[in-house]
mmCIF file with all atom_site columns, C-alpha atoms in Angstrom:
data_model
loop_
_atom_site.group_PDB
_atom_site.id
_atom_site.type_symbol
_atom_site.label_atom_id
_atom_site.label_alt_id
_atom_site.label_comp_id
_atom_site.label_asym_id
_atom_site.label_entity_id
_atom_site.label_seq_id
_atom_site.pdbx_PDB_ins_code
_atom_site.Cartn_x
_atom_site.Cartn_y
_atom_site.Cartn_z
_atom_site.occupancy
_atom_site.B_iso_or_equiv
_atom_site.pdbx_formal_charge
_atom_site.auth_seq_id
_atom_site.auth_comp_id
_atom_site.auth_asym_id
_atom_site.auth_atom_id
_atom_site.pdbx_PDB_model_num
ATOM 1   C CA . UNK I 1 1   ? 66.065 139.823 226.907 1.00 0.00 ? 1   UNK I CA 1
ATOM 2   C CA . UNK I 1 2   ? 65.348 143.523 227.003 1.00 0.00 ? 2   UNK I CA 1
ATOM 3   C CA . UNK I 1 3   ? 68.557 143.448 229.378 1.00 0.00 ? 3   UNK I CA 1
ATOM 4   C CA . UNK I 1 4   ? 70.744 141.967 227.530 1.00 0.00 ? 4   UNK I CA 1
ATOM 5   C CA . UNK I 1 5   ? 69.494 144.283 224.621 1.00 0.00 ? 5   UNK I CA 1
ATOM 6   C CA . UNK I 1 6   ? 70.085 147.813 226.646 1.00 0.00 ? 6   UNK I CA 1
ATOM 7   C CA . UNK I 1 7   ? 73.555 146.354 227.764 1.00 0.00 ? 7   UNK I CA 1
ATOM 8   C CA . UNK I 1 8   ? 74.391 146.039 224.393 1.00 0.00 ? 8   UNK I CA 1
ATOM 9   C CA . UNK I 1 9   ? 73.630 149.190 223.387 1.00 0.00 ? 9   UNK I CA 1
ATOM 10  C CA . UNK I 1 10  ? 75.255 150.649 225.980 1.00 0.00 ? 10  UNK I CA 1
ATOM 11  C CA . UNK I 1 11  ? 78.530 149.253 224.734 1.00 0.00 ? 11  UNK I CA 1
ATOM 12  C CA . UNK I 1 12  ? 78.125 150.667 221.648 1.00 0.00 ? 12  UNK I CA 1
ATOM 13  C CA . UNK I 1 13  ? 78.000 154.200 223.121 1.00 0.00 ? 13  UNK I CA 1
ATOM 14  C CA . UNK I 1 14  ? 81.067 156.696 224.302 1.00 0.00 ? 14  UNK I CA 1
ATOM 15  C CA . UNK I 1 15  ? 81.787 156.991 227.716 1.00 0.00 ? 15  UNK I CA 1
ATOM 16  C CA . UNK I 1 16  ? 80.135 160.052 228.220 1.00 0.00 ? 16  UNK I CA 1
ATOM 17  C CA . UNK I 1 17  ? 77.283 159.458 226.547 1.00 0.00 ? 17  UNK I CA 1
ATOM 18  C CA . UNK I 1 18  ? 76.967 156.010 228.444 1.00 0.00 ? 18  UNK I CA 1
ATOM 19  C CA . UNK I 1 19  ? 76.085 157.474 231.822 1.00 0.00 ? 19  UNK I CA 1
ATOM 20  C CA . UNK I 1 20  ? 73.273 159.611 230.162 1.00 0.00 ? 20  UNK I CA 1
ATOM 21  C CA . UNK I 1 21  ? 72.024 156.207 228.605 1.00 0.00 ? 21  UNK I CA 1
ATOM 22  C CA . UNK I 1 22  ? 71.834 154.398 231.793 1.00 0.00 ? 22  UNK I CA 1
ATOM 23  C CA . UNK I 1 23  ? 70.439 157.371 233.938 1.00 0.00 ? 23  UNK I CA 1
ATOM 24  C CA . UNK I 1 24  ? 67.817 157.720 230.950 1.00 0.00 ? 24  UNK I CA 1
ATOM 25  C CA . UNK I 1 25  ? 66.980 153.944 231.346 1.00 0.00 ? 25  UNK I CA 1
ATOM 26  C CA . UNK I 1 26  ? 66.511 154.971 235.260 1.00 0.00 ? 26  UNK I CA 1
ATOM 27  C CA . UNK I 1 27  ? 64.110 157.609 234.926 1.00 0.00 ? 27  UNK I CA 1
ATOM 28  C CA . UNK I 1 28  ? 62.135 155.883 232.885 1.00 0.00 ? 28  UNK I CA 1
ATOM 29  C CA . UNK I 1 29  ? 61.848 153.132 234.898 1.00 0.00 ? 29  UNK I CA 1
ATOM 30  C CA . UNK I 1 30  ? 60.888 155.363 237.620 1.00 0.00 ? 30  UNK I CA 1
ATOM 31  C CA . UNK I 1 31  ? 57.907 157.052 235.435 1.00 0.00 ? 31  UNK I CA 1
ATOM 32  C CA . UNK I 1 32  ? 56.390 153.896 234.903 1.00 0.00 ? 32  UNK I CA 1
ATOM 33  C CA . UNK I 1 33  ? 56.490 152.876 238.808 1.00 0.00 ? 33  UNK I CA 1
ATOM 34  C CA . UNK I 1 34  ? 54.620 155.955 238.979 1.00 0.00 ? 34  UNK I CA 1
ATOM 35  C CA . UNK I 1 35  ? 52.411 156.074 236.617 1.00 0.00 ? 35  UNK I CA 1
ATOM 36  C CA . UNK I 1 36  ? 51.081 151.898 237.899 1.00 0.00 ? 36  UNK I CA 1
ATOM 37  C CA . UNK I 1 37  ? 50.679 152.939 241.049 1.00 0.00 ? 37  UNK I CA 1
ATOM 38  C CA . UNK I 1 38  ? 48.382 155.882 240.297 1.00 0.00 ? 38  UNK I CA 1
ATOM 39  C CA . UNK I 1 39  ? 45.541 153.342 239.865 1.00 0.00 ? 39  UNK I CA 1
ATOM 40  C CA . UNK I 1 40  ? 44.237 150.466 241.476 1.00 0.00 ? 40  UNK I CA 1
ATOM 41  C CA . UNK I 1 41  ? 43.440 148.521 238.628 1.00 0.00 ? 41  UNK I CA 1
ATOM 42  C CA . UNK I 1 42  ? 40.760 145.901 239.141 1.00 0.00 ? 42  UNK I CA 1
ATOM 43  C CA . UNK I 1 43  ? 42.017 142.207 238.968 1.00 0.00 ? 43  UNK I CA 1
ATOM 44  C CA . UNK I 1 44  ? 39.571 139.973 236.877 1.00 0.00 ? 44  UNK I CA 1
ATOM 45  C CA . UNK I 1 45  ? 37.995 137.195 239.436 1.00 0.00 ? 45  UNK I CA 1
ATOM 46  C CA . UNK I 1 46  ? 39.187 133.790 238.401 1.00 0.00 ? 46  UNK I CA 1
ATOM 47  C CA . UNK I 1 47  ? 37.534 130.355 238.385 1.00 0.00 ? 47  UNK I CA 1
ATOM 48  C CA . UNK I 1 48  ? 39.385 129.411 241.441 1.00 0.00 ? 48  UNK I CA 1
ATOM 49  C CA . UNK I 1 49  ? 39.208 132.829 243.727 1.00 0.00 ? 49  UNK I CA 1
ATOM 50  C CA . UNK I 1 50  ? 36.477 132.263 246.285 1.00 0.00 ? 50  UNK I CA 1
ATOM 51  C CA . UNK I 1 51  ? 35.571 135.244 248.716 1.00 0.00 ? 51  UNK I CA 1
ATOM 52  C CA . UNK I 1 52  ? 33.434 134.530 252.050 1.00 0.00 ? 52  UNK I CA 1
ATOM 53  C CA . UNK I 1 53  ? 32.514 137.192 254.236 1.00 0.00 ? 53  UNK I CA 1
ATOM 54  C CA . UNK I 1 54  ? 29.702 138.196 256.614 1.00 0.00 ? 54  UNK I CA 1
ATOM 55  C CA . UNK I 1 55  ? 28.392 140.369 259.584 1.00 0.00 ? 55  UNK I CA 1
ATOM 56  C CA . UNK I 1 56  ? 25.977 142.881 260.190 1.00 0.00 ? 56  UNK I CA 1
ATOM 57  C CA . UNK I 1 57  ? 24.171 144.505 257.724 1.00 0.00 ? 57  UNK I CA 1
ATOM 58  C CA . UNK I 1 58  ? 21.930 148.000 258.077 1.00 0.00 ? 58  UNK I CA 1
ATOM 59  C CA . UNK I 1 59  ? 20.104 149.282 254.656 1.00 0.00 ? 59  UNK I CA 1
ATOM 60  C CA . UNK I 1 60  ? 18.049 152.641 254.288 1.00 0.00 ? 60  UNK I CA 1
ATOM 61  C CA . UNK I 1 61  ? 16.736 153.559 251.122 1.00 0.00 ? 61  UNK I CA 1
ATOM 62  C CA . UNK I 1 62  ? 14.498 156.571 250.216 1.00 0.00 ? 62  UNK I CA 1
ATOM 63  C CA . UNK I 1 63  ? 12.800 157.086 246.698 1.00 0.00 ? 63  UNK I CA 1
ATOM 64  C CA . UNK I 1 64  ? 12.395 160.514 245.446 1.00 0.00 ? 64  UNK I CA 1
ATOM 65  C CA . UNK I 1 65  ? 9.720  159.533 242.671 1.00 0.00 ? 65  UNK I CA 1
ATOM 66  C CA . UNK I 1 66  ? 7.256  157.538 245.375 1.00 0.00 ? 66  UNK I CA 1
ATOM 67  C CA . UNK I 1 67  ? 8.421  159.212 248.223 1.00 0.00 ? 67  UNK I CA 1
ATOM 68  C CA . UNK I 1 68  ? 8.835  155.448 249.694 1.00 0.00 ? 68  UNK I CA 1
ATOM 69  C CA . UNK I 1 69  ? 11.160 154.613 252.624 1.00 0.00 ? 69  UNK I CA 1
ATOM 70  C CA . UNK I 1 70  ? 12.321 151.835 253.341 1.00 0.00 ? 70  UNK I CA 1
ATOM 71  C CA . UNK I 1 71  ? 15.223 150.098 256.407 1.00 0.00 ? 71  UNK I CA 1
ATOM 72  C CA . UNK I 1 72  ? 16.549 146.404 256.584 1.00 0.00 ? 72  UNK I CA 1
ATOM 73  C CA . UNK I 1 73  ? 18.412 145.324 259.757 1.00 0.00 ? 73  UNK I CA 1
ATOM 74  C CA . UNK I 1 74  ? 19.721 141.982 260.451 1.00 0.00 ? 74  UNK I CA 1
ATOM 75  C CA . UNK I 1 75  ? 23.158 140.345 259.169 1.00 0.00 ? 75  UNK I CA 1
ATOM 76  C CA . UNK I 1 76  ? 24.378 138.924 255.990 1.00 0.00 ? 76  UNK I CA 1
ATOM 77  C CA . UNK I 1 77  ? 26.218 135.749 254.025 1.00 0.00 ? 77  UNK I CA 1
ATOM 78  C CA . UNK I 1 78  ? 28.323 136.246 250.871 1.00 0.00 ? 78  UNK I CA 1
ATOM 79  C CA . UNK I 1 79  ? 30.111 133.227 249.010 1.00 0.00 ? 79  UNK I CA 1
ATOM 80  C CA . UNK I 1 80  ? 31.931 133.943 246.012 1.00 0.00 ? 80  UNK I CA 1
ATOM 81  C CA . UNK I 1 81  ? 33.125 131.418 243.616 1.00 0.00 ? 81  UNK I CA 1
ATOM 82  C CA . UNK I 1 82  ? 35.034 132.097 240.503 1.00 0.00 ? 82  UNK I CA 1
ATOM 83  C CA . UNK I 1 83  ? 31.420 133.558 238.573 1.00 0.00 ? 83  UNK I CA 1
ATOM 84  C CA . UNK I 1 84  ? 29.535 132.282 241.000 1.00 0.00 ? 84  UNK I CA 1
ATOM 85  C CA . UNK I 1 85  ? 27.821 134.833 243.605 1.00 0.00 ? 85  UNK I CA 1
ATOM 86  C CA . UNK I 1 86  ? 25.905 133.844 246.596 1.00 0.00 ? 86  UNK I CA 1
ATOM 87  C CA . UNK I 1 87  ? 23.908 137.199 248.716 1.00 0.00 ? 87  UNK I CA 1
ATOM 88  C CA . UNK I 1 88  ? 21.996 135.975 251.648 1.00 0.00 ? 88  UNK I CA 1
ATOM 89  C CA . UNK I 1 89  ? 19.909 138.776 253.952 1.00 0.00 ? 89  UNK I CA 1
ATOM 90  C CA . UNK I 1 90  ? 19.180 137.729 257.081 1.00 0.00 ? 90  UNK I CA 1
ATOM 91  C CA . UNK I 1 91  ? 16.744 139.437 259.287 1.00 0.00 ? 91  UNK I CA 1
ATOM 92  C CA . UNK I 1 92  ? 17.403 139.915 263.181 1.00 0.00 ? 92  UNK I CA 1
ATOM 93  C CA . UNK I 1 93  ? 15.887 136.752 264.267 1.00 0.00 ? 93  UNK I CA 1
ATOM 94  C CA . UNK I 1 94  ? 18.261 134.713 262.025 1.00 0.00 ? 94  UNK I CA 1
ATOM 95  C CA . UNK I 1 95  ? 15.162 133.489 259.316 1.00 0.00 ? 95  UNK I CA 1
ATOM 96  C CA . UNK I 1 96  ? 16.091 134.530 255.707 1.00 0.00 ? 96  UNK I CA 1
ATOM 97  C CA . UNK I 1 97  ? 15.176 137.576 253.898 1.00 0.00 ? 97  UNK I CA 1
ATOM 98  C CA . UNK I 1 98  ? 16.087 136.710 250.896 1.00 0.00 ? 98  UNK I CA 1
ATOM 99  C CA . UNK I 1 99  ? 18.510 134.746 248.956 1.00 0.00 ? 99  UNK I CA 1
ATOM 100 C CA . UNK I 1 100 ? 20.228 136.090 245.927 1.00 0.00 ? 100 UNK I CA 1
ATOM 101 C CA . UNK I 1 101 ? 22.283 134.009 243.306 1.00 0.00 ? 101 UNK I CA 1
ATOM 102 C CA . UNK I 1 102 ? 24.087 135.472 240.182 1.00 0.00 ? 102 UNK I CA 1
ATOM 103 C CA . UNK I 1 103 ? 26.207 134.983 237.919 1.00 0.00 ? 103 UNK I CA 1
ATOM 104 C CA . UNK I 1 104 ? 27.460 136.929 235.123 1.00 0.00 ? 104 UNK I CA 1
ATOM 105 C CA . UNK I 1 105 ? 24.532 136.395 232.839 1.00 0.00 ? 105 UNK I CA 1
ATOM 106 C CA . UNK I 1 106 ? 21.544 136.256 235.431 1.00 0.00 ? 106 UNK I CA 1
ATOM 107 C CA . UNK I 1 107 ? 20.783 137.258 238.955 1.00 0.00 ? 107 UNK I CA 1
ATOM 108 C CA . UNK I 1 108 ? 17.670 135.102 240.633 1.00 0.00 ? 108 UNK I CA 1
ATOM 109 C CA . UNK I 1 109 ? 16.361 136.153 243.604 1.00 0.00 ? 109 UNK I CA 1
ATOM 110 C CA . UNK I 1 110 ? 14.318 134.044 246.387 1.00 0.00 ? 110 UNK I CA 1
ATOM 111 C CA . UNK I 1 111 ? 11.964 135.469 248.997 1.00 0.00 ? 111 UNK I CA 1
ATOM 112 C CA . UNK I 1 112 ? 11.385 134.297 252.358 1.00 0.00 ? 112 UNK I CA 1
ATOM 113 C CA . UNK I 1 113 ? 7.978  133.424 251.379 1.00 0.00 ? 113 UNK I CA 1
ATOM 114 C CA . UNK I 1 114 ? 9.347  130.834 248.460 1.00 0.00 ? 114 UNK I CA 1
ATOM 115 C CA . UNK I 1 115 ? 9.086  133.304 245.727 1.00 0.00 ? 115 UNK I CA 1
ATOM 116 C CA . UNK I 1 116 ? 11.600 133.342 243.003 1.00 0.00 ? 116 UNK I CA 1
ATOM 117 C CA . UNK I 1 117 ? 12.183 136.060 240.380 1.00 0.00 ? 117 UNK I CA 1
ATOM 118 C CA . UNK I 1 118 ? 15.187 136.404 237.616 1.00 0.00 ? 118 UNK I CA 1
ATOM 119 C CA . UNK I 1 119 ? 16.186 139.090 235.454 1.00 0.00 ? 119 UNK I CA 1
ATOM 120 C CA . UNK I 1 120 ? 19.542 139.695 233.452 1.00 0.00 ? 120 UNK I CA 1
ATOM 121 C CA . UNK I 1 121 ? 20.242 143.113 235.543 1.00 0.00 ? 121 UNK I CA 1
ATOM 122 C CA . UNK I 1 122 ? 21.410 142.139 239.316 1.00 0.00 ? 122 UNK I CA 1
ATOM 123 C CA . UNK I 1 123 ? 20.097 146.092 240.051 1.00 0.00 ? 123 UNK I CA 1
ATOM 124 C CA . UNK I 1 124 ? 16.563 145.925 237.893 1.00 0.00 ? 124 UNK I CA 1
ATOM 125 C CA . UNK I 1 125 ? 15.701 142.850 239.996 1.00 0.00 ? 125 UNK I CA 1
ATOM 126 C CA . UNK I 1 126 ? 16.498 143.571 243.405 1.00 0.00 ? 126 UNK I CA 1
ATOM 127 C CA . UNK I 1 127 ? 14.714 147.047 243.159 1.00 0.00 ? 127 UNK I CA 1
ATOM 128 C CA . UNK I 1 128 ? 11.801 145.887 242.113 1.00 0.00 ? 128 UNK I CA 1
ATOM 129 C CA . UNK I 1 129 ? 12.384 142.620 244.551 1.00 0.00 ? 129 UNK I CA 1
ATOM 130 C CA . UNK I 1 130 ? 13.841 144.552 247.439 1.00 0.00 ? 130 UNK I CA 1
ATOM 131 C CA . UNK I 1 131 ? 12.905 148.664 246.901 1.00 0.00 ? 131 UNK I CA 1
ATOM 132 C CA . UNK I 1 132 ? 16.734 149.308 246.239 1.00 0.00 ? 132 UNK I CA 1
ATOM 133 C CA . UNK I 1 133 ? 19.342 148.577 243.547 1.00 0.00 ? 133 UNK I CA 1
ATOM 134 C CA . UNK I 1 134 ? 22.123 146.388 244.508 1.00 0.00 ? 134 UNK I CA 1
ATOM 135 C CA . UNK I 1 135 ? 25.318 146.475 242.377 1.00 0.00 ? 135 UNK I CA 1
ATOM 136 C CA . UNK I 1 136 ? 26.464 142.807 242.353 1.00 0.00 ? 136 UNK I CA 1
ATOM 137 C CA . UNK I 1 137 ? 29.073 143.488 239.614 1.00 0.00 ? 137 UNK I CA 1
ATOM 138 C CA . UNK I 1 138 ? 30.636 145.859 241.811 1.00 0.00 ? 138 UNK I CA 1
ATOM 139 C CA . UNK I 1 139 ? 30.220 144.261 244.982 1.00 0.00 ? 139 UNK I CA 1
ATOM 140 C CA . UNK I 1 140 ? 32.949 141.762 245.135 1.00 0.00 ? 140 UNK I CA 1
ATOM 141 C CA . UNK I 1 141 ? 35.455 143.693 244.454 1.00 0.00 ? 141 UNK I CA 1
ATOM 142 C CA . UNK I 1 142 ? 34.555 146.666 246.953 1.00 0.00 ? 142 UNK I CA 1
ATOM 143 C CA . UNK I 1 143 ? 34.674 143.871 249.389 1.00 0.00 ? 143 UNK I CA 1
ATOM 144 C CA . UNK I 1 144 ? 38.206 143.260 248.523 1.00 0.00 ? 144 UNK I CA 1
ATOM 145 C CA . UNK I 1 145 ? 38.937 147.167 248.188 1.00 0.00 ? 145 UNK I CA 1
ATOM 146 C CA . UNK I 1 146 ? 39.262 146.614 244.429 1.00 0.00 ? 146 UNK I CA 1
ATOM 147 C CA . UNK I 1 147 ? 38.755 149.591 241.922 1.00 0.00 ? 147 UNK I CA 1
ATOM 148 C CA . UNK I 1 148 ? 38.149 149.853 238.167 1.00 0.00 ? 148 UNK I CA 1
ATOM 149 C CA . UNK I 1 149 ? 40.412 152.227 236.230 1.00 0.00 ? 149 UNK I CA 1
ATOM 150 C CA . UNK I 1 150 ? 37.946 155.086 236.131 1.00 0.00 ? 150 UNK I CA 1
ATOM 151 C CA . UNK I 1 151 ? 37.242 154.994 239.690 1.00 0.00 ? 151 UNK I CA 1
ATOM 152 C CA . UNK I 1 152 ? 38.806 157.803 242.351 1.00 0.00 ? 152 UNK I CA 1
ATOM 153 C CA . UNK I 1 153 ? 40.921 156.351 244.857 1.00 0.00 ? 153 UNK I CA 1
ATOM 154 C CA . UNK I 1 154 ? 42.084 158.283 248.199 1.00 0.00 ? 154 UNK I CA 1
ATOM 155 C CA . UNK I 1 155 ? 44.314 156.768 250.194 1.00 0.00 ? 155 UNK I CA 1
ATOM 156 C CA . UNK I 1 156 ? 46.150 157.749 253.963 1.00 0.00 ? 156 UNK I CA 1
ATOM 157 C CA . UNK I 1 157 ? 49.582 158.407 254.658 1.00 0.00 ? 157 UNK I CA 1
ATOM 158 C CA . UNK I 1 158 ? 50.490 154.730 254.421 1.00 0.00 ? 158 UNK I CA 1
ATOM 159 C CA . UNK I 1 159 ? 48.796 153.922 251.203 1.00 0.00 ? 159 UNK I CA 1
ATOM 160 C CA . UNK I 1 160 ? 45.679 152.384 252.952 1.00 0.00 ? 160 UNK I CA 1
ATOM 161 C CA . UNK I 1 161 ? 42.845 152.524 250.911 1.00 0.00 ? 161 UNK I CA 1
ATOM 162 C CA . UNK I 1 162 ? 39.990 154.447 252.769 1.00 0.00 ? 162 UNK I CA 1
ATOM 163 C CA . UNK I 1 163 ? 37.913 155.839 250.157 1.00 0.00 ? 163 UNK I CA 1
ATOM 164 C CA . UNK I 1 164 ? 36.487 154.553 246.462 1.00 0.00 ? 164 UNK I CA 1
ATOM 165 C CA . UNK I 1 165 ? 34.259 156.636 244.243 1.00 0.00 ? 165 UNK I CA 1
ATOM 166 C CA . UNK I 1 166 ? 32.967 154.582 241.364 1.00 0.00 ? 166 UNK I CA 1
ATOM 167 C CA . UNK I 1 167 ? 29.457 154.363 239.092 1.00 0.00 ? 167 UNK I CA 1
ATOM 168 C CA . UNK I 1 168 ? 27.616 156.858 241.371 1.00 0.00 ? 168 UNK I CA 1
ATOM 169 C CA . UNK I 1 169 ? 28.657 154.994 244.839 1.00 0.00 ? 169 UNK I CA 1
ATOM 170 C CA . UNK I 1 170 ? 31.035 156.431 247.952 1.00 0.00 ? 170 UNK I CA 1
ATOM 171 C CA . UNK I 1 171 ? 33.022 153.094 249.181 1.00 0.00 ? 171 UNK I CA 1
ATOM 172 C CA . UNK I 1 172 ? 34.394 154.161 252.907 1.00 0.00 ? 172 UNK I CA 1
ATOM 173 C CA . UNK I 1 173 ? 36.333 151.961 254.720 1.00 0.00 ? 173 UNK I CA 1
ATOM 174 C CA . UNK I 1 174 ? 37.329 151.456 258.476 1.00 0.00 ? 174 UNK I CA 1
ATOM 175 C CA . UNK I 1 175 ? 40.239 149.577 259.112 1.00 0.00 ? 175 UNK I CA 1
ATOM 176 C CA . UNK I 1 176 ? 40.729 147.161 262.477 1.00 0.00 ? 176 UNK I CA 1
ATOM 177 C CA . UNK I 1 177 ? 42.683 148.404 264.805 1.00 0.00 ? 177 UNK I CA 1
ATOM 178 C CA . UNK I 1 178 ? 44.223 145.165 265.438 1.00 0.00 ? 178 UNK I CA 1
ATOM 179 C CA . UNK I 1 179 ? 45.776 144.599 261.901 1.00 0.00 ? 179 UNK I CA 1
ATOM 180 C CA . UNK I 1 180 ? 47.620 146.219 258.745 1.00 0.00 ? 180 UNK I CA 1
ATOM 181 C CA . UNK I 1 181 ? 45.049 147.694 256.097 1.00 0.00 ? 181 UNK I CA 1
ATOM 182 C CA . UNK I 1 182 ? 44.201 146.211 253.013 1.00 0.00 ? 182 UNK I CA 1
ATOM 183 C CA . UNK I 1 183 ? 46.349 148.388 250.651 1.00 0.00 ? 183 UNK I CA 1
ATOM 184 C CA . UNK I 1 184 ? 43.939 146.298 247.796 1.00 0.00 ? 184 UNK I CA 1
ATOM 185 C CA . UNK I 1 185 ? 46.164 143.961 246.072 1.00 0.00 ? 185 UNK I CA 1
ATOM 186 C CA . UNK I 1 186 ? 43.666 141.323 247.663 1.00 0.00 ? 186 UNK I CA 1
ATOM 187 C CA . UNK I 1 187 ? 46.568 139.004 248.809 1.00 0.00 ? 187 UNK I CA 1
ATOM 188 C CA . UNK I 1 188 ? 47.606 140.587 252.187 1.00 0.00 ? 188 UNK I CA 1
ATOM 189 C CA . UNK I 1 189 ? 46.286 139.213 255.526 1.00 0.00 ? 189 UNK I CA 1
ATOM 190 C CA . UNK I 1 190 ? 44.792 142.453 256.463 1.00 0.00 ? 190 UNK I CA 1
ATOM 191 C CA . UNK I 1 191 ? 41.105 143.019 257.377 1.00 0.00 ? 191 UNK I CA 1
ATOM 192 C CA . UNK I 1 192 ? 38.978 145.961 256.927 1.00 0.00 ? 192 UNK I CA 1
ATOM 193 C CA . UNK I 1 193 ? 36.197 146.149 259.988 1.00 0.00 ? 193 UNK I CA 1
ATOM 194 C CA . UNK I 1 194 ? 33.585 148.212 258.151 1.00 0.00 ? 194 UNK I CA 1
ATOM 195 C CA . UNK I 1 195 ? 32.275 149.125 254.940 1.00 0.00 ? 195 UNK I CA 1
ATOM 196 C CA . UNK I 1 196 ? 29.776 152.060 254.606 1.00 0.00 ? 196 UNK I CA 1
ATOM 197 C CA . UNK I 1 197 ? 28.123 152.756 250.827 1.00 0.00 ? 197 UNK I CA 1
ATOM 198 C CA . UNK I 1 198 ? 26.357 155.124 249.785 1.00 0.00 ? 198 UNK I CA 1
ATOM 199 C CA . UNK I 1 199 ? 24.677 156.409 246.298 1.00 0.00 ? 199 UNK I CA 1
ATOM 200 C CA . UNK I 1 200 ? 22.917 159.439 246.204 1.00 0.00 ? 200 UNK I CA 1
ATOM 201 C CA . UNK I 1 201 ? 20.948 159.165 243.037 1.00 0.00 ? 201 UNK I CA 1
ATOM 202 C CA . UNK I 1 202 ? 19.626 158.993 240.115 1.00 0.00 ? 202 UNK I CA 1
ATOM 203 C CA . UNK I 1 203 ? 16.867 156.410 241.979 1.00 0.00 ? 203 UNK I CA 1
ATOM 204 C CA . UNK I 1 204 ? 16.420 155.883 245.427 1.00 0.00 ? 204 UNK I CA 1
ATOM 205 C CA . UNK I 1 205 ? 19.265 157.203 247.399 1.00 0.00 ? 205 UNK I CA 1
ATOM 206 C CA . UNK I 1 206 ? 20.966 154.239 249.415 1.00 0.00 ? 206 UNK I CA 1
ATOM 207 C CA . UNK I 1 207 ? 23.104 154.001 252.594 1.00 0.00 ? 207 UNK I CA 1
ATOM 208 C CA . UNK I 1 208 ? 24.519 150.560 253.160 1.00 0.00 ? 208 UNK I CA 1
ATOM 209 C CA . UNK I 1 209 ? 26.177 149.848 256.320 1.00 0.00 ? 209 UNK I CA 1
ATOM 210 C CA . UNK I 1 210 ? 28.825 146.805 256.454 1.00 0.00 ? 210 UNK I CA 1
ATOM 211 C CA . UNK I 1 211 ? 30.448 145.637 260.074 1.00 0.00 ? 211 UNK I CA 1
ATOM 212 C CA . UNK I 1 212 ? 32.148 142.355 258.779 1.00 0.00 ? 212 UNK I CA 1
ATOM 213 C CA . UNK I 1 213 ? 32.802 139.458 261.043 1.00 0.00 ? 213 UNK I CA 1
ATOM 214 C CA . UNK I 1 214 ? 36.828 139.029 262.494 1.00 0.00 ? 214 UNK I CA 1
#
């Protein structure tokens, strides 16, 4: 439709004023490729999309106000489906940690020792819960190398993303250096090998370690 409509008025114009018309039309065009690609903007998870993922997991957390310190080693399982959020912690000897579930009105956590607590903030419950604040509304989509609007993007030469700022956190990734990069558009066959994330504060300071699973 909107071609049909610019041919038209095209017709209507002089010669020489048609070839300014049409390289007009161009540039624009152009602008707008531009200004899309300037963002990543973060696709909404549907009903259907499921995400699984897992692999090694290192936490450190330190807590200015208590002074408390705190690691986690072992690996970990996440299932994603549509809403539907599945975080398992698993310590080195393969037993469970701890068991998260959420959704996008309420996070419940289970212990290791049978224990369950819920609360309507995914990052309220596991610091009290765990001695750190997870963000679960975030974390899918840093696992696809997904980034809201606001966030700061950098990129390499080849449009790789290696580097997300967003909310307080430092998203690096390390691509495998048997495959393309995710360029985050979630629907290429590329992998990233390792996720690091950090947040510095306000709270207890947290360094997250990912080495995902081929």
């Amino acid at each position: 439709m909107h071609t049909l409509v610019l041919r038209q008025t095209a017709r209507s114009l002089p010669g020489r004023l048609r070839g300014l018309f049409f390289s007009l039309c161009i540039l624009a065009a152009l602008l707008g490729t531009l200004l899309t690609g300037c963002a990543t903007p973060r696709a909404a998870v549907t009903g259907n999309e499921t995400l699984v993922l897992s692999g090694r997991l290192s936490a450190r957390y330190t807590d200015p106000d208590s002074d408390k310190k705190g690691e986690l080693y072992g690996r970990f399982d996440w299932l994603e489906q549509g809403e539907n959020t599945e975080l398992t912690l698993i310590d080195p000897l393969g037993q469970a940690i701890a068991r998260i579930n959420a959704n996008r009105t309420r996070t419940t956590i289970t212990l290791r020792n049978g224990e369950s607590y819920s609360d309507k903030s995914a990052e309220a419950l596991t610091k009290k819960t765990l001695g750190w604040s997870l963000p679960l509304a975030n974390f899918g989509h840093w696992l696809r190398s997904r980034a809201g609007s606001a966030a700061e993007i950098e990129r390499d030469a080849a449009g790789h993303i290696l580097r997300i700022r967003e909310d307080g956190w430092t998203i690096r990734y390390t691509l495998a250096d048997d495959e393309a990069a995710d360029k985050g558009d979630g629907k290429s066959g590329a992998r990233t090998s390792r996720i690091d994330l950090s947040y510095p504060g306000p709270g207890p300071a947290i360094e997250l370690r990912l080495a995902l699973d081929p």
